[in-house]
Coordinates of C-alpha atoms and ligand atoms in Angstrom, one line a residue:
M879 CA -18.2 -169.5 -121.4
P880 CA -19.8 -169.9 -124.9
E881 CA -23.0 -171.9 -124.9
I882 CA -22.4 -175.6 -125.5
K883 CA -24.7 -176.5 -128.4
L884 CA -24.9 -180.2 -128.6
P885 CA -26.2 -181.5 -132.0
E886 CA -29.5 -183.2 -132.4
V887 CA -28.8 -186.9 -133.0
E888 CA -30.9 -189.8 -134.4
L889 CA -31.0 -192.7 -132.0
N890 CA -31.7 -196.4 -132.5
I891 CA -32.5 -196.3 -136.2
Y892 CA -31.9 -200.0 -136.0
T893 CA -32.8 -201.9 -132.9
P894 CA -31.9 -205.4 -131.6
K895 CA -35.3 -206.7 -133.0
D896 CA -34.7 -205.0 -136.3
P897 CA -30.9 -204.8 -136.9
V898 CA -29.2 -204.0 -140.2
E899 CA -26.6 -206.4 -141.8
V900 CA -23.5 -204.6 -143.0
P901 CA -20.2 -206.0 -144.4
I902 CA -16.7 -205.5 -142.8
V903 CA -14.3 -204.0 -145.3
E904 CA -11.1 -204.0 -143.2
N905 CA -10.0 -205.6 -139.9
R906 CA -6.4 -204.8 -138.9
I907 CA -4.4 -205.2 -135.7
C908 CA -3.5 -202.0 -133.8
T909 CA -1.3 -203.4 -131.1
K910 CA 2.4 -204.4 -131.7
E911 CA 3.3 -208.0 -132.5
S912 CA 4.9 -208.5 -129.1
S913 CA 1.9 -207.2 -127.1
P914 CA -0.1 -209.8 -125.1
N915 CA -3.2 -207.7 -125.9
F916 CA -5.0 -207.7 -129.3
V917 CA -6.7 -204.6 -130.3
R918 CA -8.1 -204.3 -133.8
H919 CA -9.4 -201.5 -136.0
V920 CA -12.6 -202.7 -137.7
I921 CA -14.2 -200.8 -140.6
F922 CA -17.8 -201.4 -141.7
D923 CA -19.6 -200.3 -144.9
I924 CA -22.9 -198.7 -144.0
S925 CA -23.6 -197.3 -147.4
G926 CA -27.2 -197.7 -148.6
T927 CA -28.5 -198.3 -145.0
D928 CA -30.4 -195.7 -142.9
L929 CA -27.2 -195.3 -140.8
E930 CA -25.5 -193.6 -143.7
G931 CA -25.0 -189.9 -142.6
H932 CA -26.6 -190.5 -139.2
V933 CA -23.7 -191.8 -137.1
R934 CA -21.9 -189.0 -135.3
V935 CA -18.4 -189.2 -133.8
G936 CA -18.8 -189.8 -130.1
Q937 CA -21.7 -192.1 -130.6
S938 CA -21.7 -195.9 -130.4
I939 CA -23.0 -198.7 -132.6
G940 CA -24.3 -202.0 -131.3
I941 CA -23.2 -205.4 -132.6
L942 CA -25.3 -208.6 -132.2
P943 CA -23.0 -211.6 -132.0
P944 CA -24.5 -214.8 -133.3
G945 CA -25.3 -217.8 -131.1
K946 CA -26.9 -218.3 -127.7
N947 CA -25.7 -218.1 -124.1
E948 CA -25.6 -221.0 -121.6
K949 CA -29.3 -220.4 -120.9
G950 CA -30.2 -220.8 -124.6
R951 CA -31.0 -217.1 -125.1
D952 CA -29.6 -215.0 -127.9
Y953 CA -26.4 -213.1 -127.0
K954 CA -27.1 -209.5 -126.0
L955 CA -25.8 -206.7 -128.1
R956 CA -22.5 -205.0 -127.2
L957 CA -21.8 -201.3 -127.8
Y958 CA -18.7 -200.1 -129.5
S959 CA -17.6 -196.5 -129.7
V960 CA -17.3 -195.1 -133.2
A961 CA -13.6 -194.3 -134.1
S962 CA -14.3 -192.5 -137.4
P963 CA -15.3 -188.9 -137.8
T964 CA -18.9 -188.0 -138.6
K965 CA -17.9 -188.0 -142.3
G966 CA -16.7 -191.5 -142.0
E967 CA -13.3 -193.1 -142.8
D968 CA -13.9 -192.2 -146.4
G969 CA -15.2 -188.6 -146.1
E970 CA -18.5 -189.8 -147.5
S971 CA -20.2 -191.3 -144.4
Y972 CA -20.1 -194.7 -146.1
L973 CA -17.4 -196.3 -143.9
I974 CA -17.5 -196.3 -140.1
S975 CA -14.9 -197.9 -137.8
T976 CA -14.5 -199.0 -134.2
T977 CA -11.7 -200.2 -132.0
V978 CA -12.1 -203.7 -130.5
K979 CA -10.0 -205.3 -127.8
R980 CA -10.2 -209.1 -127.5
T981 CA -11.4 -209.9 -124.0
I982 CA -9.4 -212.9 -122.7
E983 CA -9.5 -213.7 -119.0
E984 CA -8.3 -216.6 -117.0
F985 CA -10.3 -217.6 -113.9
D986 CA -8.9 -219.1 -110.7
N987 CA -9.9 -222.6 -111.8
N988 CA -7.7 -222.2 -114.9
E989 CA -10.8 -221.8 -117.0
L990 CA -10.3 -219.4 -119.9
Y991 CA -13.0 -216.9 -120.7
L992 CA -13.2 -215.4 -124.2
G993 CA -15.4 -212.3 -124.6
V994 CA -18.2 -213.3 -127.0
C995 CA -18.6 -210.2 -129.1
S996 CA -15.0 -208.9 -129.1
N997 CA -13.6 -212.2 -130.3
Y998 CA -16.4 -212.6 -132.8
L999 CA -15.6 -209.2 -134.3
A1000 CA -11.9 -209.6 -134.1
D1001 CA -12.0 -212.9 -136.1
L1002 CA -14.1 -211.5 -139.0
Q1003 CA -12.7 -211.1 -142.5
P1004 CA -13.5 -208.5 -145.1
G1005 CA -16.8 -209.4 -146.7
D1006 CA -18.2 -211.0 -143.6
K1007 CA -21.5 -209.4 -142.5
V1008 CA -22.5 -208.3 -139.0
K1009 CA -25.8 -207.4 -137.4
M1010 CA -25.6 -203.8 -136.4
T1011 CA -27.9 -201.5 -134.3
G1012 CA -27.8 -197.9 -133.3
P1013 CA -26.6 -195.3 -133.3
S1014 CA -26.7 -194.7 -129.5
G1015 CA -25.4 -191.8 -127.3
R1016 CA -26.7 -188.3 -127.2
R1017 CA -24.2 -186.4 -124.9
F1018 CA -20.6 -187.6 -125.5
L1019 CA -20.4 -185.5 -128.7
L1020 CA -18.5 -182.5 -130.0
P1021 CA -20.7 -179.4 -129.8
E1022 CA -22.1 -178.0 -133.0
N1023 CA -20.1 -174.9 -132.3
A1024 CA -17.0 -177.0 -131.8
T1025 CA -14.5 -174.4 -132.9
D1026 CA -15.5 -172.1 -129.9
F1027 CA -13.8 -174.4 -127.5
N1028 CA -10.5 -176.0 -126.4
Y1029 CA -10.4 -179.7 -125.6
V1030 CA -8.8 -181.8 -123.0
F1031 CA -9.3 -185.5 -123.9
F1032 CA -8.5 -188.3 -121.4
A1033 CA -8.5 -191.9 -122.6
T1034 CA -7.4 -195.3 -121.3
G1035 CA -7.1 -198.3 -123.7
T1036 CA -9.8 -198.5 -126.4
G1037 CA -11.3 -195.3 -124.8
I1038 CA -9.2 -193.5 -127.4
A1039 CA -11.6 -194.6 -130.2
P1040 CA -13.9 -191.5 -130.2
Y1041 CA -11.0 -189.1 -130.0
R1042 CA -9.4 -190.5 -133.2
G1043 CA -12.6 -189.3 -135.1
M1044 CA -13.1 -186.1 -133.1
I1045 CA -9.5 -184.9 -133.5
K1046 CA -9.5 -185.6 -137.3
E1047 CA -12.8 -183.8 -137.5
L1048 CA -11.5 -180.8 -135.7
L1049 CA -8.1 -180.5 -137.4
D1050 CA -9.5 -181.1 -140.9
N1051 CA -11.8 -178.1 -140.4
G1052 CA -9.0 -175.7 -139.6
F1053 CA -9.5 -175.7 -135.9
D1054 CA -7.1 -173.3 -134.2
N1055 CA -7.8 -173.6 -130.5
E1056 CA -6.0 -176.1 -128.3
I1057 CA -6.4 -179.9 -128.1
V1058 CA -4.6 -182.1 -125.6
L1059 CA -5.0 -185.9 -125.8
I1060 CA -3.9 -187.7 -122.7
F1061 CA -3.7 -191.5 -123.4
G1062 CA -3.0 -194.2 -120.8
C1063 CA -2.0 -197.8 -121.5
A1064 CA 0.1 -200.4 -119.7
Y1065 CA 3.0 -201.0 -122.1
R1066 CA 4.4 -199.2 -125.1
T1067 CA 3.3 -202.2 -127.3
D1068 CA -0.3 -201.2 -126.5
L1069 CA -0.2 -197.6 -127.8
L1070 CA -3.2 -197.3 -130.1
Y1071 CA -3.2 -195.1 -133.2
S1072 CA 0.2 -193.6 -132.2
D1073 CA 1.3 -193.7 -135.9
Y1074 CA -1.7 -191.4 -136.5
F1075 CA -1.3 -189.0 -133.5
E1076 CA 2.5 -188.6 -133.4
P1077 CA 2.7 -187.0 -136.9
L1078 CA -0.4 -184.8 -136.0
D1079 CA 1.4 -183.6 -132.9
E1080 CA 4.5 -182.7 -135.0
K1081 CA 2.4 -181.0 -137.7
H1082 CA 0.0 -179.0 -135.5
D1083 CA 1.3 -176.6 -132.8
N1084 CA -2.2 -176.6 -131.2
F1085 CA -2.4 -180.5 -130.8
H1086 CA -0.6 -182.1 -128.0
Y1087 CA -0.4 -185.9 -127.7
L1088 CA 0.7 -187.1 -124.3
P1089 CA 0.9 -190.9 -124.0
H1090 CA 1.2 -192.3 -120.4
I1091 CA 2.7 -195.8 -120.3
S1092 CA 1.8 -196.9 -116.8
R1093 CA 4.0 -199.9 -116.4
E1094 CA 7.1 -198.5 -118.1
D1095 CA 7.2 -194.7 -117.6
R1096 CA 7.8 -193.3 -114.2
R1097 CA 7.1 -189.8 -112.7
P1098 CA 9.9 -187.8 -111.2
D1099 CA 9.0 -189.2 -107.8
G1100 CA 9.1 -192.8 -109.1
T1101 CA 5.3 -193.4 -109.0
K1102 CA 3.3 -194.7 -112.0
K1103 CA 2.2 -192.4 -114.8
Y1104 CA -1.5 -192.4 -115.0
V1105 CA -3.6 -190.1 -117.1
Q1106 CA -4.6 -188.0 -114.1
T1107 CA -1.0 -187.5 -113.0
C1108 CA -0.6 -185.5 -116.2
L1109 CA -2.5 -182.7 -114.4
W1110 CA 0.4 -182.3 -112.1
D1111 CA 3.3 -183.2 -114.4
E1112 CA 2.2 -181.2 -117.4
A1113 CA 1.0 -178.2 -115.4
E1114 CA 2.8 -175.7 -117.6
L1115 CA 0.7 -176.8 -120.6
L1116 CA -2.5 -177.8 -118.8
D1117 CA -3.0 -175.2 -116.1
P1118 CA -3.5 -172.2 -118.4
L1119 CA -5.7 -174.3 -120.7
M1120 CA -7.9 -175.7 -117.9
E1121 CA -8.4 -172.2 -116.5
Q1122 CA -9.8 -170.9 -119.8
E1123 CA -13.5 -170.6 -119.7
N1124 CA -14.0 -172.2 -123.1
T1125 CA -12.2 -175.5 -122.3
L1126 CA -14.2 -178.7 -122.3
M1127 CA -13.0 -182.0 -120.8
Y1128 CA -13.8 -185.5 -122.1
I1129 CA -13.1 -188.8 -120.3
C1130 CA -13.4 -192.2 -122.1
G1131 CA -12.3 -195.6 -121.1
L1132 CA -12.0 -197.7 -118.0
K1133 CA -14.7 -197.3 -115.5
G1134 CA -13.0 -196.1 -112.4
M1135 CA -10.7 -193.6 -114.2
E1136 CA -13.1 -190.8 -113.4
S1137 CA -12.5 -191.0 -109.6
G1138 CA -8.7 -190.4 -110.0
I1139 CA -9.3 -187.6 -112.4
Y1140 CA -12.0 -186.0 -110.3
R1141 CA -9.9 -186.1 -107.1
T1142 CA -6.9 -184.6 -109.0
L1143 CA -9.1 -181.9 -110.5
A1144 CA -10.5 -180.9 -107.1
K1145 CA -7.0 -180.9 -105.5
K1146 CA -5.8 -178.6 -108.3
G1147 CA -8.8 -176.3 -107.8
F1148 CA -10.4 -177.0 -111.1
S1149 CA -13.8 -177.3 -109.6
Q1150 CA -15.5 -175.8 -112.7
Y1151 CA -15.3 -179.3 -114.3
L1152 CA -17.1 -180.9 -111.4
D1153 CA -20.5 -180.8 -109.7
V1154 CA -19.8 -181.6 -106.1
R1155 CA -22.8 -182.1 -103.8
E1156 CA -23.4 -182.5 -100.1
P1157 CA -21.8 -184.3 -98.2
A1158 CA -18.8 -184.4 -100.5
S1159 CA -18.8 -180.6 -100.8
G1160 CA -18.2 -180.2 -97.1
K1161 CA -15.0 -182.3 -97.3
T1162 CA -11.6 -181.9 -98.8
P1163 CA -10.8 -184.1 -101.8
E1164 CA -8.5 -186.1 -99.6
E1165 CA -11.4 -186.9 -97.4
W1166 CA -13.7 -188.1 -100.2
N1167 CA -14.4 -191.8 -99.9
E1168 CA -15.6 -194.2 -102.6
R1169 CA -19.3 -193.5 -101.8
D1170 CA -18.7 -189.7 -102.1
L1171 CA -17.0 -190.2 -105.4
K1172 CA -19.7 -192.5 -106.7
R1173 CA -22.7 -190.5 -105.6
Y1174 CA -21.8 -186.9 -104.9
V1175 CA -19.0 -186.0 -107.2
K1176 CA -20.4 -185.6 -110.7
P1177 CA -19.2 -184.1 -114.0
S1178 CA -20.2 -180.6 -114.6
A1179 CA -21.8 -179.3 -117.9
R1180 CA -18.4 -178.9 -119.5
T1181 CA -17.2 -182.5 -118.7
F1182 CA -18.3 -185.4 -120.9
V1183 CA -17.9 -189.0 -119.7
E1184 CA -18.1 -192.4 -121.4
V1185 CA -16.8 -195.2 -119.3
Y1186 CA -17.4 -199.0 -119.3
Ligands
LIG188 P1 -2.2 -200.3 -114.9 O1 -2.9 -201.5 -115.6 O2 -0.7 -200.3 -115.0 O3 -2.7 -200.1 -113.5 P2 -5.7 -201.0 -121.1 O4 -7.1 -200.9 -121.3 O5 -4.9 -201.0 -122.4 O6 -5.3 -202.2 -120.2 O7 -5.1 -199.7 -120.4 C1 -5.6 -199.2 -119.3 C2 -4.6 -198.3 -118.7 O8 -5.3 -197.5 -117.6 C3 -3.4 -198.9 -118.0 O9 -2.3 -198.1 -118.2 C4 -3.8 -199.0 -116.6 O10 -2.7 -199.0 -115.7 C5 -4.5 -197.6 -116.4 N1 -5.4 -197.6 -115.3 C6 -5.9 -198.6 -114.5 N2 -6.7 -198.1 -113.5 C7 -6.7 -196.8 -113.7 C8 -7.4 -195.7 -113.0 N3 -8.2 -195.9 -111.9 N4 -7.2 -194.4 -113.4 C9 -6.5 -194.2 -114.5 N5 -5.8 -195.1 -115.2 C10 -5.9 -196.4 -114.8

């Protein structure tokens, strides 16, 4: 296994007490018209600020929404994963992007809850300015020696954001090892950046884009396709890759997606991606309960996790 050399990163150049104001240059919808979900790709211009050249793919930026909560306090910052490569959308590190899903929930009493920051960001127009902090995140990164590894990327929903930048960064630099991107969403109308990943899959023999549409696609046995079921259903592609000692695994998206992936990894015998401690190590993966999965089954040094 080559040594995983994570890059040094600069953290919190701008803080909630001292944020920077940056303009939005583009705000476009990613989901299809007929989708009940609204996910947007938002691009910010950070040129001339101290963020320029200091935001790495895999990191997050913070956004401070205006206004106050019901207790009269300023709204807290929300973190968003960067969706652009380290060189930015423009190749010059001037433009960075993120992927924002409008949070819209209905409670039992028919009351509608609109996520404060996601709806604020989604409504903004080019030229509008936002208060930004960051960057944050020091582990969910590509190694400096990125070309020494293969990558298996798991994403659900907007968890795909960092992989958009990472995959562009890898393939633009003549990467010739293997990349598999396993993406899960509910309906075909919620596929994110598929117009970007599908042509890349066609163009590069070493890039494999595997969308899993949980409420439309079915596995051969009739059960739902989730990102983790890929480990069984695409075994011909994944088994040899997972067994290579220079393969790294990344998990980004819904909190809770790790447990399904970890259990499947253990059942398949890919224990090198996990750090399983007592008492879970004395049990079979079928016997692991929620407490085991939460406390005693952890990612190993070659597994990177960002869930929310
Ligand atoms: P489902 O909702 O059919 O159960 P989005 O963020 O766009 O809603 O997508 C999340 C995707 O992740 C959906 O396809 C959802 O499936 C799926 N999902 C939900 N729970 C898990 C889980 N524990 N592990 C993996 N995938 C999950």
